[in-house]
Short mmCIF file of C-alpha atoms and ligand atoms in Angstrom, two decimals:
data_model
loop_
_atom_site.label_atom_id
_atom_site.label_comp_id
_atom_site.label_asym_id
_atom_site.label_seq_id
_atom_site.Cartn_x
_atom_site.Cartn_y
_atom_site.Cartn_z
CA MET A 1 -19.56 -6.77 -7.40
CA ALA A 2 -23.17 -6.16 -6.44
CA ALA A 3 -25.57 -8.83 -7.70
CA SER A 4 -29.30 -8.91 -7.20
CA SER A 5 -30.80 -11.78 -5.29
CA SER A 6 -34.03 -13.67 -5.63
CA LEU A 7 -33.88 -14.67 -1.97
CA PHE A 8 -33.55 -11.10 -0.83
CA ASN A 9 -35.93 -9.58 -3.28
CA THR A 10 -37.09 -6.78 -1.06
CA SER A 11 -36.40 -3.14 -1.78
CA LEU A 12 -33.76 -2.60 -0.82
CA SER A 13 -26.57 10.56 21.21
CA SER A 14 -26.88 16.22 36.22
CA PHE A 15 -23.92 17.40 33.52
CA ASP A 16 -20.51 16.58 34.99
CA PRO A 17 -18.72 19.92 34.60
CA LYS A 18 -15.11 18.81 34.49
CA PRO A 19 -13.03 15.70 34.53
CA LYS A 20 -10.83 15.55 37.63
CA PRO A 21 -7.39 14.44 36.51
CA PHE A 22 -5.02 13.12 39.10
CA TYR A 23 -1.92 15.28 39.51
CA PRO A 24 0.75 13.46 41.45
CA ASN A 25 2.01 15.74 44.25
CA SER A 26 5.49 15.68 42.83
CA LEU A 27 4.17 16.90 39.52
CA SER A 28 1.49 19.31 40.51
CA LYS A 29 3.86 22.25 40.55
CA HIS A 30 4.68 21.39 36.95
CA ARG A 31 1.08 21.14 35.89
CA PRO A 32 0.97 22.48 32.35
CA SER A 33 -1.23 25.50 31.91
CA SER A 34 -2.70 23.92 28.79
CA LEU A 35 -4.35 21.42 31.10
CA ILE A 36 -6.08 24.06 33.18
CA THR A 37 -9.14 23.62 31.04
CA CYS A 38 -9.62 20.11 32.30
CA THR A 39 -9.22 20.74 36.01
CA THR A 40 -11.29 22.53 38.56
CA SER A 41 -11.24 26.28 38.17
CA SER A 42 -8.19 28.11 39.27
CA SER A 43 -7.62 31.76 40.03
CA SER A 44 -4.71 31.66 37.57
CA ASN A 45 -6.97 31.41 34.56
CA ASN A 46 -9.56 33.99 35.58
CA ALA A 47 -12.22 31.32 35.43
CA SER A 48 -15.26 31.36 37.59
CA PRO A 49 -14.87 29.16 40.68
CA SER A 50 -18.27 27.67 39.91
CA LYS A 51 -18.20 23.89 39.42
CA VAL A 52 -21.48 23.63 37.57
CA ARG A 53 -22.50 24.78 34.14
CA ARG A 54 -24.54 27.93 34.41
CA SER A 55 -28.11 27.85 33.21
CA ASP A 56 -27.35 30.26 30.35
CA GLU A 57 -24.37 28.21 29.10
CA ASN A 58 -23.88 25.40 26.63
CA ILE A 59 -20.89 23.08 26.97
CA ARG A 60 -18.78 25.21 24.61
CA ASP A 61 -19.51 28.29 26.75
CA GLU A 62 -18.58 26.36 29.86
CA ALA A 63 -15.29 25.23 28.31
CA ARG A 64 -14.60 28.81 27.23
CA ARG A 65 -15.01 29.98 30.85
CA HIS A 66 -12.25 27.53 31.81
CA ARG A 67 -10.02 28.31 28.84
CA ALA A 68 -6.26 28.02 29.32
CA ILE A 69 -4.27 31.25 29.31
CA SER A 70 -1.18 29.75 27.72
CA ASN A 71 -0.03 26.50 26.24
CA ASP A 72 3.05 24.45 27.02
CA PHE A 73 2.73 22.00 24.17
CA SER A 74 3.17 22.45 20.44
CA ALA A 75 3.34 20.57 17.16
CA LYS A 76 4.54 21.32 13.64
CA TYR A 77 4.83 19.68 10.23
CA VAL A 78 8.19 18.13 9.37
CA PRO A 79 9.22 15.98 6.39
CA PHE A 80 8.29 12.38 7.16
CA ASN A 81 11.22 10.33 8.51
CA ALA A 82 13.59 13.28 8.02
CA GLY A 83 17.12 12.93 9.35
CA PHE A 84 18.23 14.79 12.48
CA ASP A 85 20.01 17.33 10.25
CA SER A 86 16.76 18.48 8.61
CA SER A 87 15.58 21.94 9.66
CA GLU A 88 12.55 22.00 7.37
CA SER A 89 9.30 22.54 9.26
CA TYR A 90 5.97 24.28 8.84
CA SER A 91 3.38 25.68 11.21
CA LEU A 92 0.16 23.67 11.34
CA ASP A 93 -1.51 26.95 10.30
CA GLU A 94 0.15 26.71 6.90
CA ILE A 95 -1.56 24.98 4.00
CA VAL A 96 1.03 22.40 3.02
CA TYR A 97 0.75 18.71 2.21
CA ARG A 98 4.20 17.83 0.89
CA SER A 99 7.81 18.52 1.89
CA ARG A 100 10.15 20.59 -0.33
CA SER A 101 11.44 17.38 -1.90
CA GLY A 102 7.88 16.22 -2.65
CA GLY A 103 7.82 13.67 0.16
CA LEU A 104 5.24 13.06 2.85
CA LEU A 105 4.90 15.22 5.94
CA ASP A 106 4.42 14.18 9.56
CA VAL A 107 3.07 16.06 12.56
CA GLN A 108 5.94 16.30 15.06
CA HIS A 109 5.09 17.01 18.70
CA ASP A 110 7.38 18.78 21.16
CA MET A 111 8.28 15.54 22.91
CA ASP A 112 10.56 17.30 25.40
CA ALA A 113 7.60 19.32 26.66
CA LEU A 114 5.42 16.20 26.84
CA LYS A 115 8.21 14.30 28.63
CA LYS A 116 8.11 16.76 31.53
CA PHE A 117 5.28 14.54 32.72
CA ASP A 118 5.73 10.84 33.34
CA GLY A 119 3.73 7.94 31.96
CA ALA A 120 1.63 7.58 35.10
CA TYR A 121 0.58 11.20 34.77
CA TRP A 122 -0.57 10.81 31.21
CA ARG A 123 -2.35 7.52 31.90
CA ARG A 124 -4.30 9.09 34.77
CA LEU A 125 -5.11 12.23 32.78
CA PHE A 126 -6.47 10.26 29.84
CA ASP A 127 -8.36 7.86 32.09
CA SER A 128 -9.96 10.74 33.97
CA ARG A 129 -11.58 12.02 30.80
CA VAL A 130 -13.34 8.84 29.70
CA GLY A 131 -17.10 8.78 29.93
CA LYS A 132 -17.54 12.52 30.51
CA THR A 133 -19.40 15.13 28.48
CA THR A 134 -16.97 17.99 29.13
CA TRP A 135 -16.11 19.88 25.94
CA PRO A 136 -14.09 18.68 24.13
CA TYR A 137 -12.73 15.82 26.25
CA GLY A 138 -15.86 13.70 25.87
CA SER A 139 -14.36 12.76 22.51
CA GLY A 140 -11.97 9.81 22.48
CA VAL A 141 -9.77 11.89 20.18
CA TRP A 142 -9.86 15.18 22.09
CA SER A 143 -9.41 13.41 25.42
CA LYS A 144 -5.84 13.14 24.11
CA LYS A 145 -5.76 16.74 22.87
CA GLU A 146 -2.24 17.49 24.21
CA TRP A 147 -0.94 14.73 21.91
CA VAL A 148 -3.14 15.58 18.94
CA LEU A 149 -3.52 19.31 18.23
CA PRO A 150 -2.23 20.92 21.44
CA GLU A 151 -2.53 24.51 20.26
CA ILE A 152 -6.05 24.58 18.90
CA ASP A 153 -8.56 26.58 20.90
CA ASN A 154 -11.29 24.32 22.29
CA ASP A 155 -13.71 26.74 20.72
CA ASP A 156 -12.53 25.87 17.21
CA ILE A 157 -13.05 22.13 17.62
CA ILE A 158 -15.69 20.35 15.57
CA SER A 159 -16.49 17.08 17.30
CA ALA A 160 -19.22 14.47 17.46
CA PHE A 161 -17.59 12.94 20.56
CA GLU A 162 -16.11 10.30 18.29
CA GLY A 163 -13.81 7.54 19.53
CA ASN A 164 -14.17 5.63 22.79
CA SER A 165 -15.27 2.75 20.59
CA ASN A 166 -16.01 -0.68 21.90
CA LEU A 167 -13.19 -3.21 22.36
CA PHE A 168 -15.04 -6.48 22.27
CA TRP A 169 -13.84 -9.89 23.57
CA SER A 170 -14.54 -12.17 20.69
CA GLU A 171 -14.97 -15.23 22.89
CA ARG A 172 -16.93 -17.61 20.72
CA PHE A 173 -15.32 -16.73 17.40
CA GLY A 174 -11.85 -17.03 18.89
CA LYS A 175 -12.56 -20.37 20.56
CA GLN A 176 -14.58 -22.01 17.81
CA PHE A 177 -12.73 -20.97 14.69
CA LEU A 178 -9.22 -20.15 15.87
CA GLY A 179 -8.59 -21.97 19.15
CA MET A 180 -7.84 -18.63 20.76
CA ASN A 181 -8.76 -17.38 24.22
CA ASP A 182 -7.66 -13.75 24.07
CA LEU A 183 -9.03 -12.42 20.79
CA TRP A 184 -10.50 -8.91 20.68
CA VAL A 185 -12.19 -6.78 18.06
CA LYS A 186 -11.80 -2.99 18.21
CA HIS A 187 -15.05 -1.71 16.75
CA CYS A 188 -13.85 1.54 15.13
CA GLY A 189 -16.85 1.30 12.78
CA ILE A 190 -19.27 1.91 15.65
CA SER A 191 -18.90 5.60 15.16
CA HIS A 192 -20.69 8.76 14.03
CA THR A 193 -20.45 8.01 10.29
CA GLY A 194 -19.75 4.29 10.63
CA SER A 195 -16.01 4.10 10.11
CA PHE A 196 -12.68 4.99 11.74
CA LYS A 197 -12.42 8.01 9.46
CA ASP A 198 -14.29 10.12 12.04
CA LEU A 199 -11.20 9.96 14.29
CA GLY A 200 -9.06 11.77 11.74
CA MET A 201 -11.76 13.99 10.32
CA THR A 202 -12.63 15.74 13.59
CA VAL A 203 -8.97 16.88 13.70
CA LEU A 204 -8.75 17.96 10.10
CA VAL A 205 -12.06 19.82 10.00
CA SER A 206 -11.33 21.49 13.37
CA GLN A 207 -8.03 22.78 11.97
CA VAL A 208 -9.84 23.99 8.84
CA ASN A 209 -12.32 25.79 11.08
CA ARG A 210 -9.35 27.50 12.77
CA LEU A 211 -7.73 28.32 9.39
CA ARG A 212 -10.93 29.95 8.19
CA LYS A 213 -11.14 32.06 11.37
CA LEU A 214 -7.50 33.07 10.69
CA LYS A 215 -8.71 34.16 7.22
CA ARG A 216 -6.62 31.58 5.39
CA PRO A 217 -7.88 30.92 1.83
CA VAL A 218 -9.99 27.80 2.38
CA VAL A 219 -13.29 27.96 0.54
CA GLY A 220 -14.08 24.27 0.93
CA VAL A 221 -12.61 20.90 1.82
CA GLY A 222 -12.27 18.06 -0.68
CA CYS A 223 -11.33 14.41 -0.84
CA ALA A 224 -11.19 11.41 -3.10
CA SER A 225 -12.89 8.47 -1.51
CA THR A 226 -13.92 4.86 -1.57
CA GLY A 227 -16.89 5.91 0.56
CA ASP A 228 -15.82 6.30 4.18
CA THR A 229 -13.57 9.38 4.04
CA SER A 230 -16.29 11.14 2.04
CA ALA A 231 -18.93 10.26 4.61
CA ALA A 232 -16.82 11.56 7.50
CA LEU A 233 -15.73 14.69 5.64
CA SER A 234 -19.24 15.65 4.64
CA ALA A 235 -20.64 15.08 8.14
CA TYR A 236 -17.97 17.12 9.98
CA CYS A 237 -18.07 19.89 7.37
CA ALA A 238 -21.85 20.02 7.59
CA SER A 239 -21.56 20.27 11.36
CA ALA A 240 -19.12 23.19 10.97
CA GLY A 241 -20.99 24.87 8.11
CA ILE A 242 -18.02 24.43 5.77
CA PRO A 243 -18.58 23.37 2.12
CA SER A 244 -17.32 19.88 1.26
CA ILE A 245 -16.54 18.40 -2.15
CA VAL A 246 -16.15 14.66 -2.64
CA PHE A 247 -14.74 12.76 -5.63
CA LEU A 248 -16.19 9.27 -5.80
CA PRO A 249 -15.35 6.48 -8.28
CA ALA A 250 -18.64 5.86 -10.10
CA ASN A 251 -20.39 2.60 -9.15
CA LYS A 252 -17.57 1.46 -6.89
CA ILE A 253 -18.93 2.33 -3.46
CA SER A 254 -21.91 1.00 -1.53
CA MET A 255 -25.32 2.68 -1.62
CA ALA A 256 -25.16 3.34 2.12
CA GLN A 257 -21.84 5.14 1.63
CA LEU A 258 -23.06 7.10 -1.38
CA VAL A 259 -26.11 8.46 0.38
CA GLN A 260 -24.06 9.79 3.33
CA PRO A 261 -22.41 12.83 1.60
CA ILE A 262 -25.56 13.41 -0.41
CA ALA A 263 -27.63 13.66 2.77
CA ASN A 264 -25.02 15.86 4.47
CA GLY A 265 -25.14 18.38 1.60
CA ALA A 266 -21.70 17.76 0.10
CA PHE A 267 -20.96 18.59 -3.54
CA VAL A 268 -20.71 15.03 -4.84
CA LEU A 269 -18.84 14.19 -8.06
CA SER A 270 -19.32 10.69 -9.37
CA ILE A 271 -16.32 10.18 -11.64
CA ASP A 272 -15.81 7.50 -14.25
CA THR A 273 -12.53 6.17 -12.84
CA ASP A 274 -11.28 4.22 -9.85
CA PHE A 275 -10.13 5.57 -6.45
CA ASP A 276 -6.55 6.06 -7.65
CA GLY A 277 -7.91 8.15 -10.55
CA CYS A 278 -10.00 10.23 -8.14
CA MET A 279 -6.98 10.69 -5.84
CA LYS A 280 -4.86 11.96 -8.72
CA LEU A 281 -7.61 14.42 -9.68
CA ILE A 282 -8.19 15.80 -6.17
CA ARG A 283 -4.45 16.38 -5.75
CA GLU A 284 -4.37 18.36 -9.01
CA ILE A 285 -7.52 20.30 -8.12
CA THR A 286 -6.43 21.20 -4.57
CA ALA A 287 -3.16 22.54 -6.02
CA GLU A 288 -5.19 24.97 -8.16
CA LEU A 289 -8.26 25.92 -6.13
CA PRO A 290 -8.71 27.06 -2.50
CA ILE A 291 -9.98 23.63 -1.57
CA TYR A 292 -8.25 21.99 1.41
CA LEU A 293 -7.19 18.36 0.92
CA ALA A 294 -8.80 15.98 3.40
CA ASN A 295 -7.27 12.66 2.41
CA SER A 296 -4.68 11.02 4.66
CA LEU A 297 -1.92 12.40 2.47
CA ASN A 298 -2.66 15.28 4.84
CA SER A 299 -0.84 14.20 8.01
CA LEU A 300 -3.34 16.00 10.28
CA ARG A 301 -5.77 13.14 9.76
CA LEU A 302 -3.38 10.61 11.24
CA GLU A 303 -3.14 12.58 14.51
CA GLY A 304 -6.76 11.70 15.18
CA GLN A 305 -6.54 8.17 13.88
CA LYS A 306 -3.57 7.35 16.14
CA THR A 307 -5.81 7.81 19.22
CA ALA A 308 -7.43 4.43 18.46
CA ALA A 309 -4.11 2.80 19.37
CA ILE A 310 -3.87 4.78 22.63
CA GLU A 311 -7.46 3.82 23.35
CA ILE A 312 -6.71 0.11 22.92
CA LEU A 313 -3.93 0.34 25.53
CA GLN A 314 -6.24 2.30 27.81
CA GLN A 315 -8.98 -0.29 27.44
CA PHE A 316 -6.51 -3.03 28.43
CA ASP A 317 -5.60 -0.99 31.52
CA TRP A 318 -2.34 -0.04 29.82
CA GLN A 319 -1.25 -3.58 29.06
CA VAL A 320 0.15 -4.12 25.59
CA PRO A 321 -1.45 -6.70 23.27
CA ASP A 322 0.82 -9.03 21.31
CA TRP A 323 -0.74 -8.36 17.91
CA VAL A 324 -2.89 -5.73 16.24
CA ILE A 325 -4.27 -6.50 12.78
CA VAL A 326 -5.37 -3.61 10.56
CA PRO A 327 -6.87 -3.74 7.04
CA GLY A 328 -4.89 -1.49 4.69
CA GLY A 329 -5.78 0.52 1.57
CA ASN A 330 -4.35 4.03 1.23
CA LEU A 331 -2.12 2.96 4.17
CA GLY A 332 -2.47 5.95 6.48
CA ASN A 333 -4.09 3.96 9.27
CA ILE A 334 -1.38 1.35 9.75
CA TYR A 335 1.10 4.19 10.36
CA ALA A 336 -1.39 5.98 12.62
CA PHE A 337 -1.61 2.88 14.82
CA TYR A 338 2.17 2.58 14.91
CA LYS A 339 2.51 6.25 15.83
CA GLY A 340 -0.06 6.01 18.62
CA PHE A 341 1.61 2.96 20.16
CA LYS A 342 5.07 4.43 19.73
CA MET A 343 4.15 7.71 21.47
CA CYS A 344 2.81 5.72 24.41
CA GLN A 345 6.13 3.87 24.64
CA GLU A 346 8.27 6.99 24.23
CA LEU A 347 6.30 8.88 26.86
CA GLY A 348 6.45 6.00 29.32
CA LEU A 349 2.81 4.90 29.40
CA VAL A 350 3.85 1.40 28.30
CA ASP A 351 7.22 -0.33 27.87
CA LYS A 352 6.78 -1.95 24.44
CA ILE A 353 4.56 -1.87 21.37
CA PRO A 354 2.56 -4.66 19.69
CA ARG A 355 3.50 -6.29 16.40
CA LEU A 356 1.29 -4.96 13.63
CA VAL A 357 -0.19 -6.92 10.77
CA CYS A 358 -1.48 -5.08 7.72
CA ALA A 359 -4.07 -7.05 5.76
CA GLN A 360 -4.88 -6.39 2.13
CA ALA A 361 -7.37 -7.78 -0.38
CA ALA A 362 -5.53 -9.97 -2.89
CA ASN A 363 -7.26 -7.94 -5.60
CA ALA A 364 -5.61 -4.73 -4.36
CA ASN A 365 -2.36 -5.84 -2.77
CA PRO A 366 0.55 -3.51 -3.61
CA LEU A 367 1.85 -3.50 -0.01
CA TYR A 368 1.66 -7.30 0.20
CA LEU A 369 3.66 -7.68 -3.01
CA HIS A 370 6.20 -5.15 -1.75
CA TYR A 371 6.54 -7.06 1.56
CA LYS A 372 6.94 -10.36 -0.26
CA SER A 373 9.74 -8.85 -2.34
CA ASN A 374 11.61 -8.04 0.89
CA TRP A 375 10.71 -4.39 0.47
CA LYS A 376 12.51 -4.14 -2.91
CA ASP A 377 11.20 -1.48 -5.30
CA PHE A 378 7.56 -0.74 -4.69
CA LYS A 379 5.22 -0.99 -7.66
CA ALA A 380 1.69 0.36 -7.74
CA VAL A 381 -0.91 -2.07 -9.10
CA LYS A 382 -4.19 -1.71 -10.93
CA ALA A 383 -6.65 -2.51 -8.14
CA GLU A 384 -9.29 -4.99 -9.19
CA SER A 385 -12.84 -5.13 -7.98
CA THR A 386 -13.20 -6.47 -4.42
CA PHE A 387 -16.03 -6.90 -1.93
CA ALA A 388 -13.70 -4.98 0.39
CA SER A 389 -14.44 -1.99 -1.82
CA ALA A 390 -13.11 0.66 0.59
CA ILE A 391 -9.60 -0.78 0.18
CA GLN A 392 -9.70 -1.14 -3.60
CA ILE A 393 -6.58 1.02 -3.91
CA GLY A 394 -3.55 0.24 -6.09
CA ASP A 395 -1.33 3.26 -5.55
CA PRO A 396 -1.47 4.06 -1.80
CA VAL A 397 -0.33 7.58 -0.90
CA SER A 398 1.09 6.49 2.48
CA ILE A 399 3.24 3.62 1.22
CA ASP A 400 6.39 5.11 2.83
CA ARG A 401 4.61 5.55 6.16
CA ALA A 402 3.35 1.96 6.09
CA VAL A 403 6.74 0.48 5.28
CA TYR A 404 8.35 2.52 8.08
CA ALA A 405 5.72 1.38 10.58
CA LEU A 406 5.95 -2.27 9.67
CA GLN A 407 9.73 -2.34 9.61
CA ASN A 408 9.89 -0.74 13.08
CA CYS A 409 7.49 -3.13 14.82
CA ASP A 410 8.53 -6.42 13.23
CA GLY A 411 5.30 -6.23 11.28
CA ILE A 412 3.75 -8.61 8.78
CA VAL A 413 1.61 -8.15 5.67
CA GLU A 414 -1.02 -10.71 4.65
CA GLU A 415 -3.60 -10.90 1.89
CA ALA A 416 -7.09 -12.33 1.47
CA THR A 417 -8.82 -13.66 -1.63
CA GLU A 418 -12.44 -12.74 -2.20
CA GLU A 419 -13.61 -16.14 -1.02
CA GLU A 420 -11.41 -16.05 2.08
CA LEU A 421 -12.58 -12.60 3.13
CA MET A 422 -16.24 -13.37 2.55
CA ASP A 423 -16.04 -16.68 4.41
CA ALA A 424 -14.26 -15.01 7.32
CA MET A 425 -16.92 -12.29 7.44
CA ALA A 426 -19.71 -14.89 7.44
CA GLN A 427 -18.01 -16.93 10.15
CA ALA A 428 -17.58 -13.86 12.36
CA ASP A 429 -21.18 -12.84 11.77
CA SER A 430 -22.34 -16.33 12.73
CA THR A 431 -20.92 -15.69 16.23
CA GLY A 432 -22.91 -12.51 16.70
CA MET A 433 -20.79 -9.91 14.97
CA PHE A 434 -21.87 -7.95 11.89
CA ILE A 435 -18.60 -6.93 10.37
CA CYS A 436 -17.60 -5.22 7.13
CA PRO A 437 -15.69 -7.04 4.36
CA HIS A 438 -12.48 -5.14 5.26
CA THR A 439 -12.63 -6.66 8.72
CA GLY A 440 -13.08 -9.97 6.88
CA VAL A 441 -9.73 -9.26 5.24
CA ALA A 442 -8.14 -8.70 8.67
CA LEU A 443 -9.71 -11.89 10.03
CA THR A 444 -8.37 -13.84 7.07
CA ALA A 445 -4.89 -12.63 7.94
CA LEU A 446 -5.50 -13.90 11.47
CA PHE A 447 -6.66 -17.31 10.18
CA LYS A 448 -3.47 -17.60 8.13
CA LEU A 449 -1.15 -16.52 10.93
CA ARG A 450 -2.82 -18.90 13.37
CA LYS A 451 -2.53 -21.76 10.90
CA SER A 452 1.16 -21.09 10.36
CA GLY A 453 1.68 -20.83 14.14
CA VAL A 454 2.98 -17.28 13.95
CA ILE A 455 0.15 -16.17 16.23
CA GLY A 456 -0.23 -18.47 19.24
CA PRO A 457 -3.46 -19.67 20.89
CA SER A 458 -3.00 -17.43 23.94
CA ASP A 459 -1.54 -14.41 22.19
CA ARG A 460 -3.57 -11.32 23.01
CA THR A 461 -4.68 -10.23 19.56
CA VAL A 462 -6.74 -7.23 18.46
CA VAL A 463 -8.45 -7.13 15.08
CA VAL A 464 -9.35 -3.60 14.05
CA SER A 465 -12.83 -3.48 12.57
CA THR A 466 -12.74 -0.40 10.41
CA ALA A 467 -16.33 0.13 9.30
CA HIS A 468 -19.84 -0.81 10.32
CA GLY A 469 -21.25 -3.89 8.59
CA LEU A 470 -24.49 -2.04 7.86
CA LYS A 471 -22.63 -0.02 5.23
CA PHE A 472 -21.94 -3.19 3.27
CA THR A 473 -25.14 -5.21 3.43
CA GLN A 474 -25.23 -5.95 -0.31
CA SER A 475 -22.08 -8.06 0.00
CA LYS A 476 -23.75 -10.10 2.76
CA ILE A 477 -26.94 -10.45 0.72
CA ASP A 478 -24.97 -11.74 -2.26
CA TYR A 479 -23.08 -14.20 -0.08
CA HIS A 480 -26.08 -15.62 1.77
CA SER A 481 -27.95 -15.89 -1.55
CA LYS A 482 -25.08 -17.97 -2.93
CA ASP A 483 -25.26 -15.52 -5.76
CA ILE A 484 -21.54 -14.96 -6.31
CA PRO A 485 -19.94 -16.56 -9.37
CA GLU A 486 -17.24 -19.09 -8.54
CA MET A 487 -17.74 -18.81 -4.78
CA ALA A 488 -19.01 -21.74 -2.74
CA CYS A 489 -20.36 -19.42 -0.04
CA ARG A 490 -19.76 -22.22 2.47
CA PHE A 491 -21.30 -20.41 5.40
CA ALA A 492 -24.38 -19.06 3.61
CA ASN A 493 -27.55 -19.03 5.70
CA PRO A 494 -30.39 -18.29 3.27
CA PRO A 495 -33.95 -17.89 4.52
CA VAL A 496 -36.28 -20.90 4.03
CA GLU A 497 -39.40 -20.31 2.00
CA VAL A 498 -42.35 -22.10 3.53
CA LYS A 499 -46.06 -22.29 2.88
CA ALA A 500 -48.33 -20.51 5.35
CA ASN A 501 -49.78 -23.60 7.08
CA PHE A 502 -49.07 -25.42 10.35
CA GLY A 503 -47.96 -28.68 8.73
CA SER A 504 -45.42 -27.09 6.43
CA VAL A 505 -43.95 -24.96 9.21
CA MET A 506 -43.77 -28.03 11.50
CA ASP A 507 -41.96 -30.03 8.79
CA VAL A 508 -39.24 -27.48 8.25
CA LEU A 509 -38.83 -26.89 11.99
CA LYS A 510 -38.51 -30.65 12.74
CA ASP A 511 -35.95 -30.96 10.01
CA PHE A 512 -34.04 -27.97 11.46
CA LEU A 513 -34.18 -29.31 15.04
CA ASN A 514 -32.97 -32.75 13.90
CA LYS A 515 -29.85 -31.14 12.41
CA THR A 516 -29.28 -28.88 15.45
CA PRO A 517 -26.66 -30.19 17.91
CA LYS A 518 -28.28 -31.41 21.15
CA LEU A 519 -27.24 -29.86 24.48
C1 PLP B 601 -13.48 0.52 5.94
C2 PLP B 601 -12.06 0.76 5.65
N1 PLP B 601 -11.16 -0.10 6.10
C3 PLP B 601 -9.85 0.07 5.87
C4 PLP B 601 -9.40 1.14 5.14
C5 PLP B 601 -7.94 1.28 4.94
O1 PLP B 601 -7.39 2.38 5.63
P1 PLP B 601 -6.10 3.08 5.03
O2 PLP B 601 -6.52 3.70 3.75
O3 PLP B 601 -5.70 4.09 6.05
O4 PLP B 601 -5.10 2.02 4.83
C6 PLP B 601 -10.31 2.07 4.62
C7 PLP B 601 -9.90 3.21 3.77
O5 PLP B 601 -8.97 3.14 3.05
C8 PLP B 601 -11.66 1.89 4.90
O6 PLP B 601 -12.56 2.76 4.48
N1 LIG B 602 -11.02 4.08 2.34
C1 LIG B 602 -10.78 5.44 2.10
C2 LIG B 602 -9.78 5.70 1.02
C3 LIG B 602 -9.11 7.02 1.15
O1 LIG B 602 -8.33 6.99 2.29
P1 LIG B 602 -7.78 8.26 3.05
O2 LIG B 602 -7.59 7.76 4.47
O3 LIG B 602 -6.52 8.66 2.38
O4 LIG B 602 -8.79 9.36 2.99
C4 LIG B 602 -12.12 6.13 1.86
O5 LIG B 602 -13.07 5.77 2.49
O6 LIG B 602 -12.19 7.01 1.04
#
């Protein structure tokens, strides 16, 4: 969709040694040994009683000194949404992406072990880890390690201390454009590689790091991508020293996204097809070669992504919002949010879950069509070009996960035309944000649900912003240049060209001030 513009004709991270979790007296005797790493040293784990990092240590070394001697929690792969009679399961140390019947997998935690501790315990533990640099709990993902990958050794974790992203009160946008007083934006795009994909990728690449130490046959890690998964994969692999291979649809991702895996040393294939074509190819290739699949078909990814939901509850001091709106493409994230909220309910941190809205671009809307047909036979579509290029996906791998999530939270699916999503992005930006087009899709869903009265003026609503706007500047340039065929670009704000003399500058400024609302 990129168009050049005459208006924009320029070339184009004293060390606090350990968090101090609160252990209620009644629970302290049940303190799980897996948590020893995050408490003060104890004679039971042979750790040094020293509270400070030694001068010859880095934070990994320090964490190693406090390593747990055993682990009470565990997780395994099971077929997604399997009945209670299913006994099929796989160790997370196996390389498996699909169930025996060809269906999706899910990471299933030992909930009975987690339930030995009440909601208050978990809330306090998670809260105690925020804002620290202790390895690996300084990460918003690994601060929830017991619920993510409980058995991985801290030493195998590859992390950029991702997560802990800003939850921003969108005061002016909510008031001015939506008549809302409790609208929030969860800025998942303010992250290491500029999208929410970092949350899942730290988990996947950490597990790959462990698999390689266990001598499992993993020579490299590969993905198909619309630009964000590839950026996250290449960065985490580069950090771990693991080869990464990315399949990109030629000319369908932004320049900023393309340069990310290139800079991080990934093996980049630009393929003359769309994302769905790339996805098909990477699945075939990973079945043949010792390349580990990093797309969200791999349920490990969703374990990291679900922490964004837990984080939202944490940021609201464990109060549950009414609505959470998420832009959807390959549809792993909508399920990840559901799973995060649901675990918090099941483990007693909160007593309910929010209603979820999945927002799609009208040009790539298979889930929306499925929803509108009352969930009758799903049909993949040919995804057309959209400014929300990262969700230009017609055959989402996680369709079953998305349907399950939405059906179990009284969820809704909405869609956004190109004009609607671009207008919504421009309106949000005009109130001080700088969002990506996918967030524009989510905001369009909000506009529609406010208009229809489904979402009320005082409903606490969270819009998930999935990528940083700086990855998608060309779409903003096109819009503000009014350079998009058949789009009015109603909120365009092009620069004014003016001669370099006092009179000319005064003229344009007087004109501007005359049109500016007086105080
Ligand atoms: C920026 C952005 N937003 C939203 C999505 C949609 O996430 P999902 O594929 O998990 O539905 C993606 C990737 O697909 C993305 O890169
Ligand atoms: N938007 C994604 C598409 C692939 O999604 P994934 O979550 O299955 O990896 C991207 O950036 O590639």
